[in-house]
Tab-separated table of C-alpha atoms and ligand atoms in Angstrom:
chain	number	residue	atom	x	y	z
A	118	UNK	CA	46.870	200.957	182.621
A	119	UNK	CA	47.408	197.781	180.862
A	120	UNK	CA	51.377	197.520	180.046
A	121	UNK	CA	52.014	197.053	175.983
A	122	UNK	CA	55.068	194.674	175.553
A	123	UNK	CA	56.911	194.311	172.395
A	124	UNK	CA	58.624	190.444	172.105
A	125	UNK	CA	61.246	190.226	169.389
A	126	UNK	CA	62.955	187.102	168.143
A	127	UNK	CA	64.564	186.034	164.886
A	128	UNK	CA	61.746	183.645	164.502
A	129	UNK	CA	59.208	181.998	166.071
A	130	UNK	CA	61.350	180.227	168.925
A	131	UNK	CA	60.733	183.670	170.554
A	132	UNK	CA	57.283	182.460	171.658
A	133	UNK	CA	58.534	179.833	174.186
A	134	UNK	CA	59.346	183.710	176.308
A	135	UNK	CA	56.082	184.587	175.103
A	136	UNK	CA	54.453	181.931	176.692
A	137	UNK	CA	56.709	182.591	180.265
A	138	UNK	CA	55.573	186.432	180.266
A	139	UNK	CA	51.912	184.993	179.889
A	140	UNK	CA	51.800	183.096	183.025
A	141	UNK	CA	53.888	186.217	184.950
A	142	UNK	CA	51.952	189.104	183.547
A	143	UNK	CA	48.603	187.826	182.129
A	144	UNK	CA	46.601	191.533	181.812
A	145	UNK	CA	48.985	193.009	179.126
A	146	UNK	CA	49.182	193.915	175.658
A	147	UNK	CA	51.475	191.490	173.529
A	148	UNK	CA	52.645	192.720	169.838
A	149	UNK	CA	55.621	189.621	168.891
A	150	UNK	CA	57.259	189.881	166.140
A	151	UNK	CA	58.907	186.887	164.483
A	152	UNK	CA	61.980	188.241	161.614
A	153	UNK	CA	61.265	184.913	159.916
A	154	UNK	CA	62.520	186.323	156.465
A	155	UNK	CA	65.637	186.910	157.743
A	156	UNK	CA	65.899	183.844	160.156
A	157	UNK	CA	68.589	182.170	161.230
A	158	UNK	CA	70.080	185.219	163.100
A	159	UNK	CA	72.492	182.663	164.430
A	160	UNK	CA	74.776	182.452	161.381
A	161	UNK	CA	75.193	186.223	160.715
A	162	UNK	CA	77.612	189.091	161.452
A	163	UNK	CA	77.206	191.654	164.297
A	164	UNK	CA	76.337	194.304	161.972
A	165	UNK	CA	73.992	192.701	160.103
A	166	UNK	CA	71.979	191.352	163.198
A	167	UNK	CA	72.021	194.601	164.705
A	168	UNK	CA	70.429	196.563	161.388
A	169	UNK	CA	68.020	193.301	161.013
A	170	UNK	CA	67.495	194.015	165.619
A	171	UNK	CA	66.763	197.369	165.347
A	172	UNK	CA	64.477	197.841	162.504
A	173	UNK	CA	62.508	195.126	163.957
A	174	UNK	CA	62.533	196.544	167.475
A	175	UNK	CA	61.510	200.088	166.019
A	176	UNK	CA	58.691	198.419	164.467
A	177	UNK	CA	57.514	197.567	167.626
A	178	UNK	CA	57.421	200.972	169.577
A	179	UNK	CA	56.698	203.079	166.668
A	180	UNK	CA	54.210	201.140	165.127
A	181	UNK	CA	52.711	198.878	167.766
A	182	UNK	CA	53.050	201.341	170.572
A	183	UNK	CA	55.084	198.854	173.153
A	184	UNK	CA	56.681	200.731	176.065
A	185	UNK	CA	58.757	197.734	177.031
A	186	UNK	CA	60.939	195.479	174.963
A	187	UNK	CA	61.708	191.659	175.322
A	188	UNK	CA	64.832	190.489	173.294
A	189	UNK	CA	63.426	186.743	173.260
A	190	UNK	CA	66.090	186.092	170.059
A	191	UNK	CA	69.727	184.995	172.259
A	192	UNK	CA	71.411	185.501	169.039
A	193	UNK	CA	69.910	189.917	168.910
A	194	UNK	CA	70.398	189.929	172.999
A	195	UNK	CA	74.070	189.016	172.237
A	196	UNK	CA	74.988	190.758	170.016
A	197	UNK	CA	72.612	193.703	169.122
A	198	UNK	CA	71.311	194.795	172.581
A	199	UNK	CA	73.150	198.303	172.111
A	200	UNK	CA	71.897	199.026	168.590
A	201	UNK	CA	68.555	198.346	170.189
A	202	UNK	CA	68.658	200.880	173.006
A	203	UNK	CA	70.236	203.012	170.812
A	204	UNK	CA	67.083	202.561	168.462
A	205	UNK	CA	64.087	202.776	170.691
A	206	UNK	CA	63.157	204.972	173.733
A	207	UNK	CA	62.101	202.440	175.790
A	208	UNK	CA	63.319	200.456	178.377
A	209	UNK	CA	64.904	196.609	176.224
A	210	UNK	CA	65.571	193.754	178.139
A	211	UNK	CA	67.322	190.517	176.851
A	212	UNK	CA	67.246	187.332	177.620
A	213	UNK	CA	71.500	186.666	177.958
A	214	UNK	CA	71.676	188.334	181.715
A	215	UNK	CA	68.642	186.274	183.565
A	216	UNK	CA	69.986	183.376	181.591
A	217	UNK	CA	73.225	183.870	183.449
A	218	UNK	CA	71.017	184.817	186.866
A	219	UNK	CA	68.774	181.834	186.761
A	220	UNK	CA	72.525	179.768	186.184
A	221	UNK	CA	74.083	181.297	189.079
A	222	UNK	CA	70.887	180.706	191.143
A	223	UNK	CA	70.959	176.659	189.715
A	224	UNK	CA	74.849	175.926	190.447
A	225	UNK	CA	76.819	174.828	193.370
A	226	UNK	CA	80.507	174.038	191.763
A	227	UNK	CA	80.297	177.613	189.656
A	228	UNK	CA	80.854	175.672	186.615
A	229	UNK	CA	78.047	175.701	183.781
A	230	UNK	CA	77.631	174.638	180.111
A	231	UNK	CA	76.201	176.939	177.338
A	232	UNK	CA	74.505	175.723	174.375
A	233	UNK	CA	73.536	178.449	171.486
A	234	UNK	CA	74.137	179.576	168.165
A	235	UNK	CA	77.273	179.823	166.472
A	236	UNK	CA	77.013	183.973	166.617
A	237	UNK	CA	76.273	183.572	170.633
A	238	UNK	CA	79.108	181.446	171.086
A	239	UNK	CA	81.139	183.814	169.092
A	240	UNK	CA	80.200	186.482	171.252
A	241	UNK	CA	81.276	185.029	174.387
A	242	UNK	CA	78.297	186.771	176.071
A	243	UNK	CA	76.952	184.641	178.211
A	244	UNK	CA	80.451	183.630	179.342
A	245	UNK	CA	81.275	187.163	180.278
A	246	UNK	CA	77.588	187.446	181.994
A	247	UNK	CA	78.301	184.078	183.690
A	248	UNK	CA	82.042	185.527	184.516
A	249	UNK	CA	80.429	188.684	186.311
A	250	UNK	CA	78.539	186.319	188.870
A	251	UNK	CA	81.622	184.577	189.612
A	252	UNK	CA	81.064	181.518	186.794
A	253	UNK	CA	83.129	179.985	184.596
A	254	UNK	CA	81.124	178.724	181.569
A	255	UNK	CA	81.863	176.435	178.438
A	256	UNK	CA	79.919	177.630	175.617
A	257	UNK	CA	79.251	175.410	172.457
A	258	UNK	CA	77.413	176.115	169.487
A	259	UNK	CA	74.612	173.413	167.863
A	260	UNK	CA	73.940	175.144	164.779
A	261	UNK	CA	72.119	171.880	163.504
A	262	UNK	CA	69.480	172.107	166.137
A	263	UNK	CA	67.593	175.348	164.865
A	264	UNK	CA	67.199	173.480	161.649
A	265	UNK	CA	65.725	170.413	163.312
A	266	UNK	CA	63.526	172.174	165.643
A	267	UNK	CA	62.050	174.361	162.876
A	268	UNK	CA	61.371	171.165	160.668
A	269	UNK	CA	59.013	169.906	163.637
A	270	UNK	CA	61.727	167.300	164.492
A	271	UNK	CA	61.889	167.881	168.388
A	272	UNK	CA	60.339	163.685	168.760
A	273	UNK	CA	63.377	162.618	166.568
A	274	UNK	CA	65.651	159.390	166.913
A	275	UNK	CA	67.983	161.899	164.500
A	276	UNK	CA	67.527	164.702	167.078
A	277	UNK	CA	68.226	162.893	169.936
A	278	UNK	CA	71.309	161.499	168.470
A	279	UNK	CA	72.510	165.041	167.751
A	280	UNK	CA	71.972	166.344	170.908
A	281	UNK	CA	73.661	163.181	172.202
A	282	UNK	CA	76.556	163.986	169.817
A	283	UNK	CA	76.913	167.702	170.577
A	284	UNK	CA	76.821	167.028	174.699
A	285	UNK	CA	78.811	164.713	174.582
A	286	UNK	CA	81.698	166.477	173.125
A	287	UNK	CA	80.853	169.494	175.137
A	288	UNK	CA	81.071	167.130	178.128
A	289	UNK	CA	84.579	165.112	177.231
A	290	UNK	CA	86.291	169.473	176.133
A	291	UNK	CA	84.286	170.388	180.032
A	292	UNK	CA	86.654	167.522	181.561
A	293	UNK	CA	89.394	168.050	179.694
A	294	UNK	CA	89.590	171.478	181.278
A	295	UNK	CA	88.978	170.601	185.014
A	296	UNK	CA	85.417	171.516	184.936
A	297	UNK	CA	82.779	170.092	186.963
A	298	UNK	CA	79.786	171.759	184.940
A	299	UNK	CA	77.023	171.092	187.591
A	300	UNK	CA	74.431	173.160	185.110
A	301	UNK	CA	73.595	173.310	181.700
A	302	UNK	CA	72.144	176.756	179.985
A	303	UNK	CA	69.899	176.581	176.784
A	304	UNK	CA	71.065	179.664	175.235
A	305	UNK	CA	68.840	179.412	172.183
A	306	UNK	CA	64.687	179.984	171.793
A	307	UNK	CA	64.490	176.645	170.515
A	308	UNK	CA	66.228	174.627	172.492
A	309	UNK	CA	63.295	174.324	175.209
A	310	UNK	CA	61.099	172.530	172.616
A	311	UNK	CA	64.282	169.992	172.632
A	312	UNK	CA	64.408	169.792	176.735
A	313	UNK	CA	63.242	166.584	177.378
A	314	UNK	CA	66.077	165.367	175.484
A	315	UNK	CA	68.639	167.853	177.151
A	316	UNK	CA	67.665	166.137	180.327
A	317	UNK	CA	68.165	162.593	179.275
A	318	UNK	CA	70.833	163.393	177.739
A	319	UNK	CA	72.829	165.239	180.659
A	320	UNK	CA	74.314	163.786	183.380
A	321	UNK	CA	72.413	162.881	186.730
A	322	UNK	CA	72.239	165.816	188.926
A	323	UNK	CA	72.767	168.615	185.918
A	324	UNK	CA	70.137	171.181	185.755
A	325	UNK	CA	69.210	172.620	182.568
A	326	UNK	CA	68.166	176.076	182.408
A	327	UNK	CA	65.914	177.765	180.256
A	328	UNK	CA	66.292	181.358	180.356
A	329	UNK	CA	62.327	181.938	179.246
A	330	UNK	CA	61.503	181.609	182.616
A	331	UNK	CA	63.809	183.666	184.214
A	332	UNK	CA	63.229	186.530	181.225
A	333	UNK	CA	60.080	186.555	182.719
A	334	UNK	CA	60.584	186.874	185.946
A	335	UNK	CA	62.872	189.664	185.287
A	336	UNK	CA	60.240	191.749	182.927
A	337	UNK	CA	57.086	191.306	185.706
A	338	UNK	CA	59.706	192.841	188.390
A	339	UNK	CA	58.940	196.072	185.650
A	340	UNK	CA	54.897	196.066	186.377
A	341	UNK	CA	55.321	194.871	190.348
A	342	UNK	CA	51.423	195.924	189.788
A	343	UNK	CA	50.585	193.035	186.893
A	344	UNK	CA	52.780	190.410	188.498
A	345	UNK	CA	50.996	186.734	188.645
A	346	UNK	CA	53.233	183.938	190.855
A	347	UNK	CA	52.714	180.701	188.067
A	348	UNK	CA	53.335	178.610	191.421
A	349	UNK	CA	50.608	180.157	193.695
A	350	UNK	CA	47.288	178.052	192.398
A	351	UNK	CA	45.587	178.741	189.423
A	352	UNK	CA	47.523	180.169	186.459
A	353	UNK	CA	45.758	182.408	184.163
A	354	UNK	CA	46.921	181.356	180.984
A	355	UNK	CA	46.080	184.526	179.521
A	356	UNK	CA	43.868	186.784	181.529
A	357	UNK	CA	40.468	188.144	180.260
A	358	UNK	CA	42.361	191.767	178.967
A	359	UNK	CA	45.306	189.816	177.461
A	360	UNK	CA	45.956	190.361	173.997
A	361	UNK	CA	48.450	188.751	171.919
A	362	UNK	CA	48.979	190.114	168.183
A	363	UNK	CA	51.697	188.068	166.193
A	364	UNK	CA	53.666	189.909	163.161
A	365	UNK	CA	55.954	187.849	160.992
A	366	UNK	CA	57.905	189.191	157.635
A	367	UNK	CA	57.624	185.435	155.865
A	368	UNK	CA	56.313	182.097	156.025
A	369	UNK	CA	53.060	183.133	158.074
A	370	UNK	CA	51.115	180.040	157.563
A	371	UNK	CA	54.192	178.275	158.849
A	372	UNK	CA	54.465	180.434	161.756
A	373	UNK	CA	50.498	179.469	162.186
A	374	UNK	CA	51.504	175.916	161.670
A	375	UNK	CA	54.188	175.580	164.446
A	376	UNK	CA	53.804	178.572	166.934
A	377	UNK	CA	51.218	176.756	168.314
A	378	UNK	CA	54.019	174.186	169.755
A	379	UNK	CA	56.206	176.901	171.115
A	380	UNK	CA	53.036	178.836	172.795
A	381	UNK	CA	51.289	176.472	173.871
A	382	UNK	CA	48.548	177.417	172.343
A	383	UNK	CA	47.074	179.016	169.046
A	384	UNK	CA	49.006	182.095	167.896
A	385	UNK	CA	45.531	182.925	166.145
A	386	UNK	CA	46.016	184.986	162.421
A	387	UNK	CA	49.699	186.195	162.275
A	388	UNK	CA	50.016	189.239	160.565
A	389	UNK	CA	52.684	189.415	157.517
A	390	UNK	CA	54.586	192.732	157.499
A	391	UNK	CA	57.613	194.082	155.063
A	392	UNK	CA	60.989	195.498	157.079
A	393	UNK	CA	62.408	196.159	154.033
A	394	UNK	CA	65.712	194.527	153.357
B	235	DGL	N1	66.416	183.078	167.896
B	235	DGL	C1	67.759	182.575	167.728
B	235	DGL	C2	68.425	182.513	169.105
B	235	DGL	O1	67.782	182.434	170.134
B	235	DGL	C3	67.781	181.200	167.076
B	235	DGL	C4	67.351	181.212	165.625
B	235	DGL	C5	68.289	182.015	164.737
B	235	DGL	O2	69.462	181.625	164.548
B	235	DGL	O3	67.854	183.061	164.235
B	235	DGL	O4	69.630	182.548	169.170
Protein backbone atom coordinates (compact mmCIF):
# COMPACT_ATOMS: atom_id res chain seq x y z
CA UNK A 1 0.00 0.00 0.00
CA UNK A 2 1.55 3.20 -0.90
CA UNK A 3 1.98 5.33 2.53
CA UNK A 4 0.06 8.99 2.24
CA UNK A 5 2.22 11.59 4.17
CA UNK A 6 0.97 14.89 5.19
CA UNK A 7 4.14 17.69 5.39
CA UNK A 8 3.17 20.83 7.26
CA UNK A 9 5.19 24.01 7.55
CA UNK A 10 4.39 27.67 8.09
CA UNK A 11 5.53 28.24 4.61
CA UNK A 12 7.30 26.99 1.97
CA UNK A 13 10.77 26.39 3.84
CA UNK A 14 8.92 23.12 4.74
CA UNK A 15 9.90 21.70 1.34
CA UNK A 16 13.69 21.49 2.03
CA UNK A 17 12.05 18.10 4.48
CA UNK A 18 10.06 17.49 1.56
CA UNK A 19 12.79 17.05 -0.58
CA UNK A 20 14.80 14.67 2.36
CA UNK A 21 11.58 12.30 2.63
CA UNK A 22 11.82 12.09 -1.31
CA UNK A 23 15.15 10.57 -1.52
CA UNK A 24 14.22 8.16 1.82
CA UNK A 25 10.77 7.11 0.78
CA UNK A 26 10.33 7.74 -3.00
CA UNK A 27 6.87 5.40 -3.63
CA UNK A 28 4.55 7.56 -1.39
CA UNK A 29 1.82 9.89 -1.50
CA UNK A 30 2.88 13.60 -0.59
CA UNK A 31 -0.07 16.26 0.26
CA UNK A 32 2.34 19.62 1.78
CA UNK A 33 0.80 22.21 2.90
CA UNK A 34 2.47 25.62 3.10
CA UNK A 35 0.26 28.22 5.90
CA UNK A 36 1.73 31.03 3.80
CA UNK A 37 -1.19 33.44 4.83
CA UNK A 38 -0.33 33.20 8.14
CA UNK A 39 3.55 32.97 7.75
CA UNK A 40 5.99 33.90 9.84
CA UNK A 41 4.97 31.37 12.59
CA UNK A 42 8.20 32.47 14.17
CA UNK A 43 6.97 35.75 15.67
CA UNK A 44 3.69 34.47 17.24
CA UNK A 45 2.31 33.24 20.58
CA UNK A 46 1.91 29.55 21.59
CA UNK A 47 -1.71 29.71 21.29
CA UNK A 48 -1.98 31.21 18.25
CA UNK A 49 0.55 28.78 16.47
CA UNK A 50 -1.10 25.94 17.89
CA UNK A 51 -4.89 26.99 16.51
CA UNK A 52 -2.99 28.15 13.10
CA UNK A 53 -0.91 23.98 13.67
CA UNK A 54 -3.84 22.21 14.10
CA UNK A 55 -6.30 23.43 11.65
CA UNK A 56 -3.67 23.01 9.16
CA UNK A 57 -2.69 19.52 10.28
CA UNK A 58 -6.52 18.49 10.30
CA UNK A 59 -6.64 19.61 6.86
CA UNK A 60 -4.31 17.17 6.03
CA UNK A 61 -5.84 13.85 7.46
CA UNK A 62 -9.35 14.80 7.00
CA UNK A 63 -9.19 16.16 3.77
CA UNK A 64 -6.12 14.74 2.07
CA UNK A 65 -6.33 11.38 3.72
CA UNK A 66 -2.48 11.33 5.20
CA UNK A 67 -1.94 8.62 7.83
CA UNK A 68 1.36 10.11 8.88
CA UNK A 69 2.29 13.64 9.76
CA UNK A 70 5.65 15.59 9.22
CA UNK A 71 5.92 18.85 11.34
CA UNK A 72 8.59 20.33 8.75
CA UNK A 73 7.69 24.09 10.43
CA UNK A 74 10.51 24.17 13.79
CA UNK A 75 8.50 27.01 14.96
CA UNK A 76 4.69 24.33 15.07
CA UNK A 77 7.19 21.27 16.24
CA UNK A 78 8.12 23.59 19.18
CA UNK A 79 5.60 24.75 20.23
CA UNK A 80 2.33 23.13 18.90
CA UNK A 81 3.29 19.40 18.68
CA UNK A 82 0.58 18.59 21.50
CA UNK A 83 -2.29 20.56 19.97
CA UNK A 84 -1.41 18.51 16.94
CA UNK A 85 -1.72 15.03 18.39
CA UNK A 86 -4.41 16.19 20.20
CA UNK A 87 -6.01 17.20 16.72
CA UNK A 88 -5.40 14.31 14.42
CA UNK A 89 -5.49 10.47 14.85
CA UNK A 90 -2.47 9.80 13.37
CA UNK A 91 0.84 9.20 14.26
CA UNK A 92 2.87 13.42 14.03
CA UNK A 93 6.36 13.61 14.00
CA UNK A 94 8.46 16.89 14.27
CA UNK A 95 11.40 17.90 13.25
CA UNK A 96 12.89 19.43 17.00
CA UNK A 97 13.84 15.67 18.39
CA UNK A 98 16.01 14.25 15.21
CA UNK A 99 17.35 17.75 15.11
CA UNK A 100 18.65 17.14 18.59
CA UNK A 101 19.53 13.21 17.48
CA UNK A 102 21.41 14.07 14.37
CA UNK A 103 23.36 16.86 17.02
CA UNK A 104 24.16 14.33 19.49
CA UNK A 105 25.27 11.92 16.70
CA UNK A 106 27.62 15.15 15.12
CA UNK A 107 29.33 16.28 18.59
CA UNK A 108 32.27 15.22 20.54
CA UNK A 109 32.61 18.15 23.39
CA UNK A 110 28.51 17.89 24.06
CA UNK A 111 28.33 21.47 23.37
CA UNK A 112 26.13 22.73 20.29
CA UNK A 113 24.71 26.02 18.90
CA UNK A 114 21.01 26.53 17.89
CA UNK A 115 19.90 28.91 15.39
CA UNK A 116 15.87 29.44 14.92
CA UNK A 117 13.13 31.68 15.28
CA UNK A 118 12.50 33.95 17.97
CA UNK A 119 9.28 31.61 19.18
CA UNK A 120 11.84 28.41 19.06
CA UNK A 121 14.29 30.12 21.02
CA UNK A 122 11.61 31.16 23.36
CA UNK A 123 10.63 27.76 23.79
CA UNK A 124 13.82 26.41 24.83
CA UNK A 125 12.91 23.18 22.98
CA UNK A 126 15.61 22.13 21.38
CA UNK A 127 17.70 22.96 24.46
CA UNK A 128 15.63 20.68 26.60
CA UNK A 129 15.76 17.93 23.59
CA UNK A 130 19.54 18.57 23.39
CA UNK A 131 19.57 18.45 27.48
CA UNK A 132 17.86 14.87 27.39
CA UNK A 133 20.89 13.43 25.29
CA UNK A 134 23.26 14.79 27.66
CA UNK A 135 23.89 18.39 25.60
CA UNK A 136 24.16 21.62 26.60
CA UNK A 137 23.00 23.96 23.78
CA UNK A 138 23.07 27.86 23.13
CA UNK A 139 20.11 28.79 21.25
CA UNK A 140 19.86 32.20 19.32
CA UNK A 141 17.22 33.54 17.35
CA UNK A 142 17.87 35.26 13.55
CA UNK A 143 14.57 36.56 12.99
CA UNK A 144 16.05 38.62 9.96
CA UNK A 145 16.95 35.53 8.07
CA UNK A 146 13.32 34.22 7.22
CA UNK A 147 12.81 37.58 5.65
CA UNK A 148 15.93 37.35 3.52
CA UNK A 149 15.54 33.86 2.51
CA UNK A 150 11.92 34.40 1.41
CA UNK A 151 13.00 37.56 -0.70
CA UNK A 152 15.32 35.07 -2.79
CA UNK A 153 18.36 36.66 -1.03
CA UNK A 154 20.24 33.35 0.00
CA UNK A 155 23.48 34.69 -2.80
CA UNK A 156 23.56 38.00 -0.75
CA UNK A 157 26.71 40.17 0.30
CA UNK A 158 23.73 41.57 2.89
CA UNK A 159 22.97 37.94 3.88
CA UNK A 160 26.21 36.87 4.41
CA UNK A 161 27.00 39.79 6.52
CA UNK A 162 24.00 38.94 8.72
CA UNK A 163 24.76 35.60 9.22
CA UNK A 164 28.31 36.79 9.92
CA UNK A 165 26.78 39.24 12.45
CA UNK A 166 24.38 36.85 14.19
CA UNK A 167 27.34 33.92 14.59
CA UNK A 168 29.44 35.89 15.61
CA UNK A 169 27.71 37.11 18.63
CA UNK A 170 26.39 33.68 19.24
CA UNK A 171 30.05 32.62 19.15
CA UNK A 172 31.74 35.56 21.54
CA UNK A 173 27.97 34.76 24.42
CA UNK A 174 29.20 30.54 23.57
CA UNK A 175 32.78 31.63 25.04
CA UNK A 176 31.76 33.76 27.42
CA UNK A 177 30.04 30.81 29.06
CA UNK A 178 32.83 28.12 28.84
CA UNK A 179 31.42 26.49 25.86
CA UNK A 180 33.27 24.73 23.29
CA UNK A 181 30.22 24.44 20.75
CA UNK A 182 31.82 21.76 18.43
CA UNK A 183 28.26 21.76 16.32
CA UNK A 184 25.97 24.08 15.00
CA UNK A 185 21.99 23.16 14.55
CA UNK A 186 19.83 25.00 11.85
CA UNK A 187 16.70 25.03 13.72
CA UNK A 188 14.69 26.80 11.04
CA UNK A 189 13.26 25.39 7.34
CA UNK A 190 15.09 28.05 5.79
CA UNK A 191 18.16 28.13 7.04
CA UNK A 192 19.48 25.15 4.71
CA UNK A 193 18.95 27.36 1.61
CA UNK A 194 21.53 29.74 3.68
CA UNK A 195 24.14 26.66 4.45
CA UNK A 196 26.83 27.41 2.38
CA UNK A 197 27.17 30.50 4.25
CA UNK A 198 26.67 28.78 7.76
CA UNK A 199 29.72 26.83 6.82
CA UNK A 200 31.97 29.66 5.88
CA UNK A 201 30.91 31.36 8.35
CA UNK A 202 31.55 28.80 11.34
CA UNK A 203 34.57 27.91 12.69
CA UNK A 204 36.93 25.10 11.21
CA UNK A 205 35.89 21.80 12.44
CA UNK A 206 32.01 22.90 13.36
CA UNK A 207 29.42 20.81 11.79
CA UNK A 208 26.24 22.26 10.87
CA UNK A 209 23.24 20.25 11.07
CA UNK A 210 20.24 20.30 9.19
CA UNK A 211 17.54 18.50 10.79
CA UNK A 212 15.72 17.72 7.14
CA UNK A 213 17.82 14.96 6.85
CA UNK A 214 17.57 13.43 9.97
CA UNK A 215 13.44 14.11 9.89
CA UNK A 216 13.74 11.85 7.26
CA UNK A 217 15.50 9.32 8.40
CA UNK A 218 13.33 9.18 11.35
CA UNK A 219 9.82 9.06 9.23
CA UNK A 220 11.24 6.03 6.65
CA UNK A 221 12.10 4.02 10.07
CA UNK A 222 7.80 4.25 9.99
CA UNK A 223 7.51 2.30 6.38
CA UNK A 224 10.88 -0.06 7.06
CA UNK A 225 9.02 -1.49 3.73
CA UNK A 226 9.42 1.99 1.45
CA UNK A 227 12.83 2.83 2.86
CA UNK A 228 15.48 4.00 -0.02
CA UNK A 229 19.39 4.46 1.47
CA UNK A 230 20.18 8.15 -0.61
CA UNK A 231 23.92 6.80 -0.17
CA UNK A 232 23.57 3.28 -1.76
CA UNK A 233 23.85 4.25 -5.77
CA UNK A 234 21.24 5.66 -7.62
CA UNK A 235 18.71 7.91 -5.87
CA UNK A 236 15.28 7.96 -7.13
CA UNK A 237 14.43 11.40 -6.97
CA UNK A 238 10.92 10.63 -6.92
CA UNK A 239 9.94 7.14 -7.83
CA UNK A 240 7.51 6.27 -10.72
CA UNK A 241 4.24 6.07 -7.96
CA UNK A 242 5.41 9.26 -6.17
CA UNK A 243 3.05 11.93 -5.99
CA UNK A 244 3.53 15.24 -4.61
CA UNK A 245 0.34 17.66 -4.31
CA UNK A 246 1.26 21.20 -2.85
CA UNK A 247 -1.63 23.31 -0.93
CA UNK A 248 -0.89 26.86 0.09
CA UNK A 249 -3.58 29.47 1.77
CA UNK A 250 -1.73 32.70 -0.09
CA UNK A 251 0.75 33.85 -2.42
CA UNK A 252 0.57 30.59 -4.71
CA UNK A 253 2.34 31.93 -7.66
CA UNK A 254 5.04 32.87 -5.20
CA UNK A 255 5.12 29.57 -3.70
CA UNK A 256 5.42 28.38 -7.61
CA UNK A 257 8.08 30.95 -7.99
CA UNK A 258 10.47 29.86 -5.15
CA UNK A 259 9.53 26.23 -4.04
CA UNK A 260 11.31 25.20 -6.81
CA UNK A 261 14.68 26.35 -4.85
CA UNK A 262 13.75 24.62 -1.66
CA UNK A 263 12.66 21.23 -3.63
CA UNK A 264 14.84 21.00 -5.87
CA UNK A 265 12.70 20.78 -8.34
CA UNK A 266 9.22 22.05 -9.72
CA UNK A 267 6.47 22.02 -7.09
CA UNK A 268 4.16 21.79 -10.31
CA UNK A 269 0.42 23.82 -9.81
CA UNK A 270 0.05 24.57 -6.02
CA UNK A 271 -3.30 24.45 -4.98
CA UNK A 272 -4.77 27.67 -2.99
CA UNK A 273 -7.04 26.62 -0.10
CA UNK A 274 -9.00 28.87 2.73
CA UNK A 275 -8.31 27.71 6.68
CA UNK A 276 -10.38 30.25 7.68
CA UNK A 277 -8.90 32.75 10.05
N1 LIG B 1 8.83 27.45 9.32
C1 LIG B 1 9.37 28.30 10.35
C2 LIG B 1 10.35 27.48 11.19
O1 LIG B 1 10.91 26.49 10.75
C3 LIG B 1 10.07 29.53 9.79
C4 LIG B 1 9.12 30.52 9.14
C5 LIG B 1 8.13 31.12 10.12
O2 LIG B 1 8.54 31.87 11.04
O3 LIG B 1 6.93 30.83 10.00
O4 LIG B 1 10.58 27.82 12.32
Amino acid sequence: MTPAIGVFDSGFGGLTVLRALLERLPGARYSFLGDTARLPYGSKSRRTIARYAAQSARFLVDEQGAEFLVIACNTASALALDAIQDAVSVPVLGVIEPGAEAARAASTSGDVLVIATDATVQSHAYAAACRARGLRALEKACPLLVPLVEEGWTGHPVTDEIVNIYLGELRAEAAARGMRADTLVLGCTHYPLLREVFERSVRPGVKVIDSAESTAQAAARFFPGETHDPGAGHAPEAGPATEIRCFATDSVEKFERLGSRFLGRSVGAVELIDLGG
